[in-house]
PDB file of C-alpha atoms in Angstrom:
ATOM      1  CA  MET A   1      28.662  95.300  -0.028  1.00 45.00           C
ATOM      2  CA  PRO A   2      29.028  96.292   3.579  1.00 49.00           C
ATOM      3  CA  ARG A   3      32.408  95.378   5.136  1.00 53.00           C
ATOM      4  CA  ALA A   4      32.531  93.055   8.173  1.00 51.00           C
ATOM      5  CA  THR A   5      33.198  94.933  11.311  1.00 54.00           C
ATOM      6  CA  LYS A   6      35.746  93.698  13.893  1.00 55.00           C
ATOM      7  CA  LYS A   7      32.726  93.191  16.360  1.00 57.00           C
ATOM      8  CA  SER A   8      30.848  90.911  13.905  1.00 54.00           C
ATOM      9  CA  GLU A   9      34.123  88.966  13.281  1.00 56.00           C
ATOM     10  CA  GLU A  10      34.554  88.490  17.024  1.00 57.00           C
ATOM     11  CA  ASN A  11      30.820  87.353  17.285  1.00 62.00           C
ATOM     12  CA  THR A  12      31.319  84.877  14.630  1.00 69.00           C
ATOM     13  CA  GLU A  13      34.485  83.550  16.118  1.00 66.00           C
ATOM     14  CA  GLU A  14      32.641  83.310  19.517  1.00 68.00           C
ATOM     15  CA  GLN A  15      29.694  81.502  17.995  1.00 71.00           C
ATOM     16  CA  GLN A  16      32.129  78.958  16.254  1.00 70.00           C
ATOM     17  CA  THR A  17      33.977  78.364  19.658  1.00 70.00           C
ATOM     18  CA  ASN A  18      30.586  77.925  21.348  1.00 83.00           C
ATOM     19  CA  LEU A  19      29.654  75.339  18.642  1.00 91.00           C
ATOM     20  CA  ILE A  20      32.857  73.314  19.283  1.00 94.00           C
ATOM     21  CA  TYR A  21      32.061  73.122  23.048  1.00 96.00           C
ATOM     22  CA  ASP A  22      28.370  72.374  22.355  1.00 96.00           C
ATOM     23  CA  HIS A  23      29.303  69.330  20.188  1.00 96.00           C
ATOM     24  CA  ILE A  24      31.866  68.037  22.670  1.00 96.00           C
ATOM     25  CA  ALA A  25      29.230  68.371  25.337  1.00 97.00           C
ATOM     26  CA  GLU A  26      26.767  66.547  23.211  1.00 97.00           C
ATOM     27  CA  TYR A  27      29.290  63.741  22.828  1.00 96.00           C
ATOM     28  CA  ILE A  28      29.776  63.505  26.642  1.00 97.00           C
ATOM     29  CA  VAL A  29      26.061  63.555  27.361  1.00 97.00           C
ATOM     30  CA  GLN A  30      25.335  60.846  24.846  1.00 96.00           C
ATOM     31  CA  LYS A  31      27.964  58.847  26.600  1.00 96.00           C
ATOM     32  CA  PHE A  32      26.298  59.306  29.904  1.00 97.00           C
ATOM     33  CA  ILE A  33      22.957  58.223  28.401  1.00 96.00           C
ATOM     34  CA  LYS A  34      24.513  55.207  26.862  1.00 95.00           C
ATOM     35  CA  GLU A  35      25.929  54.226  30.212  1.00 95.00           C
ATOM     36  CA  ASP A  36      22.732  54.963  32.110  1.00 93.00           C
ATOM     37  CA  VAL A  37      19.436  55.669  30.220  1.00 91.00           C
ATOM     38  CA  ASN A  38      18.093  57.442  33.322  1.00 87.00           C
ATOM     39  CA  ALA A  39      20.670  60.268  32.594  1.00 92.00           C
ATOM     40  CA  PHE A  40      18.341  61.341  29.731  1.00 94.00           C
ATOM     41  CA  THR A  41      16.127  63.261  32.117  1.00 91.00           C
ATOM     42  CA  GLU A  42      19.001  65.536  32.885  1.00 93.00           C
ATOM     43  CA  SER A  43      20.460  65.791  29.539  1.00 95.00           C
ATOM     44  CA  THR A  44      19.631  69.497  28.848  1.00 96.00           C
ATOM     45  CA  LEU A  45      21.018  70.481  32.200  1.00 96.00           C
ATOM     46  CA  MET A  46      24.140  68.418  31.820  1.00 97.00           C
ATOM     47  CA  HIS A  47      24.728  69.789  28.306  1.00 97.00           C
ATOM     48  CA  GLU A  48      24.564  73.410  29.365  1.00 96.00           C
ATOM     49  CA  LEU A  49      26.794  72.722  32.318  1.00 96.00           C
ATOM     50  CA  LEU A  50      29.400  70.831  30.255  1.00 97.00           C
ATOM     51  CA  ALA A  51      29.340  73.370  27.405  1.00 96.00           C
ATOM     52  CA  TYR A  52      29.904  76.166  29.897  1.00 95.00           C
ATOM     53  CA  LYS A  53      32.729  74.438  31.855  1.00 96.00           C
ATOM     54  CA  LEU A  54      34.431  73.114  28.652  1.00 96.00           C
ATOM     55  CA  LYS A  55      34.993  76.714  27.590  1.00 95.00           C
ATOM     56  CA  GLU A  56      37.268  77.069  30.612  1.00 94.00           C
ATOM     57  CA  ILE A  57      39.025  73.751  30.766  1.00 96.00           C
ATOM     58  CA  GLY A  58      38.714  72.235  27.198  1.00 95.00           C
ATOM     59  CA  LYS A  59      41.593  73.934  25.552  1.00 95.00           C
ATOM     60  CA  PRO A  60      44.080  73.520  28.449  1.00 95.00           C
ATOM     61  CA  LEU A  61      43.227  69.847  28.685  1.00 96.00           C
ATOM     62  CA  MET A  62      43.694  69.279  25.046  1.00 96.00           C
ATOM     63  CA  MET A  63      47.047  71.133  25.350  1.00 95.00           C
ATOM     64  CA  ASP A  64      47.991  68.695  28.074  1.00 95.00           C
ATOM     65  CA  VAL A  65      47.018  65.778  25.974  1.00 94.00           C
ATOM     66  CA  ILE A  66      49.071  67.082  23.084  1.00 94.00           C
ATOM     67  CA  ALA A  67      52.135  67.512  25.437  1.00 92.00           C
ATOM     68  CA  SER A  68      51.673  63.873  26.745  1.00 90.00           C
ATOM     69  CA  VAL A  69      51.277  62.285  23.318  1.00 88.00           C
ATOM     70  CA  ALA A  70      54.163  64.367  21.976  1.00 87.00           C
ATOM     71  CA  SER A  71      56.449  63.127  24.755  1.00 86.00           C
ATOM     72  CA  GLU A  72      55.267  59.591  24.155  1.00 81.00           C
ATOM     73  CA  LEU A  73      56.117  60.009  20.375  1.00 79.00           C
ATOM     74  CA  LYS A  74      59.586  61.395  21.160  1.00 77.00           C
ATOM     75  CA  ALA A  75      60.246  58.442  23.413  1.00 79.00           C
ATOM     76  CA  LYS A  76      58.871  55.640  21.170  1.00 75.00           C
ATOM     77  CA  LYS A  77      59.654  57.326  17.796  1.00 72.00           C
ATOM     78  CA  GLN A  78      56.377  56.075  16.541  1.00 68.00           C
ATOM     79  CA  LEU A  79      52.709  56.045  17.583  1.00 66.00           C
ATOM     80  CA  ASP A  80      50.820  52.760  16.706  1.00 62.00           C
ATOM     81  CA  LEU A  81      47.363  54.188  16.009  1.00 58.00           C
ATOM     82  CA  LYS A  82      46.044  50.610  14.857  1.00 60.00           C
ATOM     83  CA  LYS A  83      47.111  48.976  18.179  1.00 62.00           C
ATOM     84  CA  LYS A  84      45.709  51.836  20.292  1.00 62.00           C
ATOM     85  CA  VAL A  85      42.232  52.444  18.490  1.00 61.00           C
ATOM     86  CA  GLY A  86      41.961  50.158  15.489  1.00 60.00           C
ATOM     87  CA  GLY A  87      42.989  52.652  12.895  1.00 57.00           C
ATOM     88  CA  ILE A  88      42.138  55.904  11.275  1.00 60.00           C
ATOM     89  CA  THR A  89      38.563  54.928  10.397  1.00 63.00           C
ATOM     90  CA  GLN A  90      37.825  53.866  13.906  1.00 61.00           C
ATOM     91  CA  VAL A  91      38.661  57.233  15.308  1.00 61.00           C
ATOM     92  CA  LYS A  92      37.056  59.289  12.574  1.00 63.00           C
ATOM     93  CA  LYS A  93      33.839  57.593  12.206  1.00 62.00           C
ATOM     94  CA  ILE A  94      32.930  54.865  14.604  1.00 67.00           C
ATOM     95  CA  SER A  95      33.957  56.681  17.897  1.00 73.00           C
ATOM     96  CA  PHE A  96      31.644  59.661  17.208  1.00 80.00           C
ATOM     97  CA  ARG A  97      27.944  59.833  16.548  1.00 82.00           C
ATOM     98  CA  SER A  98      28.163  62.677  14.067  1.00 86.00           C
ATOM     99  CA  ASP A  99      30.663  64.482  11.816  1.00 88.00           C
ATOM    100  CA  ASP A 100      29.929  67.586  13.871  1.00 92.00           C
ATOM    101  CA  GLN A 101      31.242  65.860  16.993  1.00 93.00           C
ATOM    102  CA  TYR A 102      34.344  64.684  15.181  1.00 90.00           C
ATOM    103  CA  ASN A 103      34.913  68.082  13.644  1.00 92.00           C
ATOM    104  CA  ALA A 104      34.637  69.687  17.092  1.00 95.00           C
ATOM    105  CA  PHE A 105      37.362  67.561  18.531  1.00 94.00           C
ATOM    106  CA  VAL A 106      39.555  68.383  15.515  1.00 93.00           C
ATOM    107  CA  SER A 107      38.934  72.072  15.777  1.00 95.00           C
ATOM    108  CA  LEU A 108      39.723  72.035  19.547  1.00 96.00           C
ATOM    109  CA  PHE A 109      42.922  70.227  18.585  1.00 95.00           C
ATOM    110  CA  PHE A 110      44.083  72.863  16.099  1.00 95.00           C
ATOM    111  CA  GLU A 111      43.072  75.673  18.575  1.00 94.00           C
ATOM    112  CA  ALA A 112      45.351  73.994  21.056  1.00 95.00           C
ATOM    113  CA  ILE A 113      48.230  73.548  18.608  1.00 93.00           C
ATOM    114  CA  GLU A 114      48.026  77.327  17.740  1.00 92.00           C
ATOM    115  CA  GLU A 115      48.826  77.988  21.433  1.00 90.00           C
ATOM    116  CA  ARG A 116      51.845  75.528  21.512  1.00 87.00           C
ATOM    117  CA  PRO A 117      53.183  75.064  17.979  1.00 88.00           C
ATOM    118  CA  GLU A 118      56.588  74.034  19.367  1.00 88.00           C
ATOM    119  CA  GLU A 119      55.102  70.819  20.684  1.00 85.00           C
ATOM    120  CA  ILE A 120      54.866  69.452  17.080  1.00 85.00           C
ATOM    121  CA  ASP A 121      57.970  71.099  15.423  1.00 84.00           C
ATOM    122  CA  PHE A 122      59.552  67.665  15.245  1.00 83.00           C
ATOM    123  CA  ILE A 123      56.855  66.010  13.107  1.00 82.00           C
ATOM    124  CA  LYS A 124      57.730  66.537   9.493  1.00 83.00           C
ATOM    125  CA  LYS A 125      55.436  64.157   7.441  1.00 83.00           C
ATOM    126  CA  GLU A 126      51.866  64.911   6.725  1.00 86.00           C
ATOM    127  CA  GLN A 127      50.696  61.311   7.535  1.00 81.00           C
ATOM    128  CA  ASP A 128      52.623  61.414  10.835  1.00 80.00           C
ATOM    129  CA  PHE A 129      50.939  64.605  11.790  1.00 86.00           C
ATOM    130  CA  GLU A 130      47.453  63.142  10.869  1.00 84.00           C
ATOM    131  CA  ASN A 131      48.294  60.080  13.102  1.00 83.00           C
ATOM    132  CA  PHE A 132      49.442  62.405  15.782  1.00 86.00           C
ATOM    133  CA  MET A 133      46.195  64.448  15.718  1.00 88.00           C
ATOM    134  CA  LEU A 134      43.994  61.301  15.694  1.00 87.00           C
ATOM    135  CA  TYR A 135      45.995  59.866  18.631  1.00 86.00           C
ATOM    136  CA  CYS A 136      45.481  63.117  20.583  1.00 91.00           C
ATOM    137  CA  ILE A 137      41.707  63.237  19.638  1.00 91.00           C
ATOM    138  CA  ASN A 138      41.385  59.627  20.856  1.00 88.00           C
ATOM    139  CA  ASP A 139      43.133  60.318  24.132  1.00 90.00           C
ATOM    140  CA  PHE A 140      41.019  63.430  24.752  1.00 95.00           C
ATOM    141  CA  ARG A 141      37.915  61.442  23.953  1.00 92.00           C
ATOM    142  CA  GLU A 142      38.973  58.523  26.357  1.00 91.00           C
ATOM    143  CA  LEU A 143      39.551  61.155  29.034  1.00 95.00           C
ATOM    144  CA  TRP A 144      35.780  62.015  28.843  1.00 96.00           C
ATOM    145  CA  ASP A 145      34.816  58.461  28.509  1.00 95.00           C
ATOM    146  CA  GLN A 146      36.534  57.582  31.775  1.00 96.00           C
ATOM    147  CA  PHE A 147      35.084  60.636  33.434  1.00 97.00           C
ATOM    148  CA  VAL A 148      31.544  59.453  32.527  1.00 97.00           C
ATOM    149  CA  ALA A 149      32.227  55.890  33.386  1.00 97.00           C
ATOM    150  CA  LYS A 150      33.355  56.717  36.885  1.00 97.00           C
ATOM    151  CA  ILE A 151      30.469  59.044  37.659  1.00 97.00           C
ATOM    152  CA  VAL A 152      27.934  56.616  36.393  1.00 96.00           C
ATOM    153  CA  GLU A 153      29.555  53.766  38.397  1.00 96.00           C
ATOM    154  CA  ASP A 154      29.594  55.933  41.618  1.00 95.00           C
ATOM    155  CA  ARG A 155      25.949  57.115  41.008  1.00 92.00           C
ATOM    156  CA  LEU A 156      24.574  53.765  40.376  1.00 90.00           C
ATOM    157  CA  ALA A 157      26.397  52.337  43.488  1.00 91.00           C
ATOM    158  CA  ILE A 158      24.526  55.039  45.603  1.00 88.00           C
ATOM    159  CA  GLU A 159      21.265  53.981  43.973  1.00 85.00           C
ATOM    160  CA  ARG A 160      21.899  50.324  44.694  1.00 84.00           C
ATOM    161  CA  GLN A 161      22.805  51.147  48.287  1.00 85.00           C
ATOM    162  CA  LYS A 162      19.453  53.022  48.779  1.00 78.00           C
ATOM    163  CA  GLY A 163      17.511  50.272  46.928  1.00 75.00           C
ATOM    164  CA  LEU A 164      16.653  52.469  43.960  1.00 71.00           C
ATOM    165  CA  HIS A 165      17.898  50.221  41.137  1.00 63.00           C
ATOM    166  CA  ALA A 166      14.372  48.570  41.027  1.00 61.00           C
ATOM    167  CA  TYR A 167      11.037  50.429  41.174  1.00 60.00           C
ATOM    168  CA  ARG A 168      12.460  54.008  40.693  1.00 58.00           C
ATOM    169  CA  SER A 169       8.961  55.539  40.190  1.00 55.00           C
ATOM    170  CA  SER A 170       7.739  54.525  43.549  1.00 52.00           C
ATOM    171  CA  LYS A 171      10.766  55.896  45.452  1.00 59.00           C
ATOM    172  CA  THR A 172      10.842  59.565  44.350  1.00 63.00           C
ATOM    173  CA  GLU A 173      11.526  60.858  47.860  1.00 67.00           C
ATOM    174  CA  VAL A 174      14.591  58.664  48.313  1.00 64.00           C
ATOM    175  CA  LEU A 175      15.707  59.513  44.681  1.00 69.00           C
ATOM    176  CA  GLN A 176      15.860  63.185  45.546  1.00 73.00           C
ATOM    177  CA  GLU A 177      18.579  62.285  48.115  1.00 78.00           C
ATOM    178  CA  VAL A 178      20.865  60.956  45.416  1.00 83.00           C
ATOM    179  CA  PRO A 179      23.137  63.518  43.813  1.00 89.00           C
ATOM    180  CA  THR A 180      22.116  64.174  40.119  1.00 90.00           C
ATOM    181  CA  TYR A 181      24.663  63.629  37.282  1.00 93.00           C
ATOM    182  CA  ALA A 182      24.797  67.386  36.972  1.00 94.00           C
ATOM    183  CA  ASP A 183      25.942  67.551  40.653  1.00 94.00           C
ATOM    184  CA  PHE A 184      28.611  65.030  40.028  1.00 94.00           C
ATOM    185  CA  ILE A 185      29.855  66.935  36.929  1.00 95.00           C
ATOM    186  CA  ALA A 186      29.849  70.229  38.695  1.00 94.00           C
ATOM    187  CA  GLU A 187      31.928  68.695  41.649  1.00 94.00           C
ATOM    188  CA  ARG A 188      34.407  66.707  39.452  1.00 94.00           C
ATOM    189  CA  ILE A 189      34.929  68.509  36.141  1.00 95.00           C
ATOM    190  CA  ASP A 190      37.572  70.877  37.340  1.00 93.00           C
ATOM    191  CA  LYS A 191      39.553  67.831  38.661  1.00 92.00           C
ATOM    192  CA  VAL A 192      39.905  66.237  35.157  1.00 92.00           C
ATOM    193  CA  LYS A 193      43.576  65.636  34.450  1.00 89.00           C
ATOM    194  CA  VAL A 194      45.554  63.953  31.819  1.00 84.00           C
ATOM    195  CA  GLN A 195      47.291  60.912  33.297  1.00 74.00           C
ATOM    196  CA  ALA A 196      50.992  60.902  32.538  1.00 60.00           C
TER     197      ALA A 196
END
């Protein structure tokens, strides 16, 4: 049996990392479509843009979320997952459209934790760690939900201003003047920050 070379191991790791960001991008695109069905026409472009940009900013943002949740846990001594999101099942199953999306968020959490293990040294019980992880995943997910909601709100406001909310098909020239969702993403994604 041939031995795996270092290069093939790196390629496999790179493919796995790409899959993580692909699934997170898929989650965000689906959120756009849920907020505004007209976003569907841009879904492929938005997905490619998001997956590309998430490779740069995804892990640092998750690390910021972990630091924020860790300081909240140290201050309060307890995180109330039920109060925040309705419990473990809510975070695991209801918030995501597929297991792949959920697993991508979990994988990113663990990649970020590997970078800063000192952030969680104080967590001793397994159940506390799981709650902490789910809390972080939920906060990271909400960060993107808010990102999407704000962009959709701003884009629809421009459309209403230009009278495009009705009879879109007959106003293609005016529609071309409105920034696309991909334009909004490109302009704003580097400014996404964890609120302290």
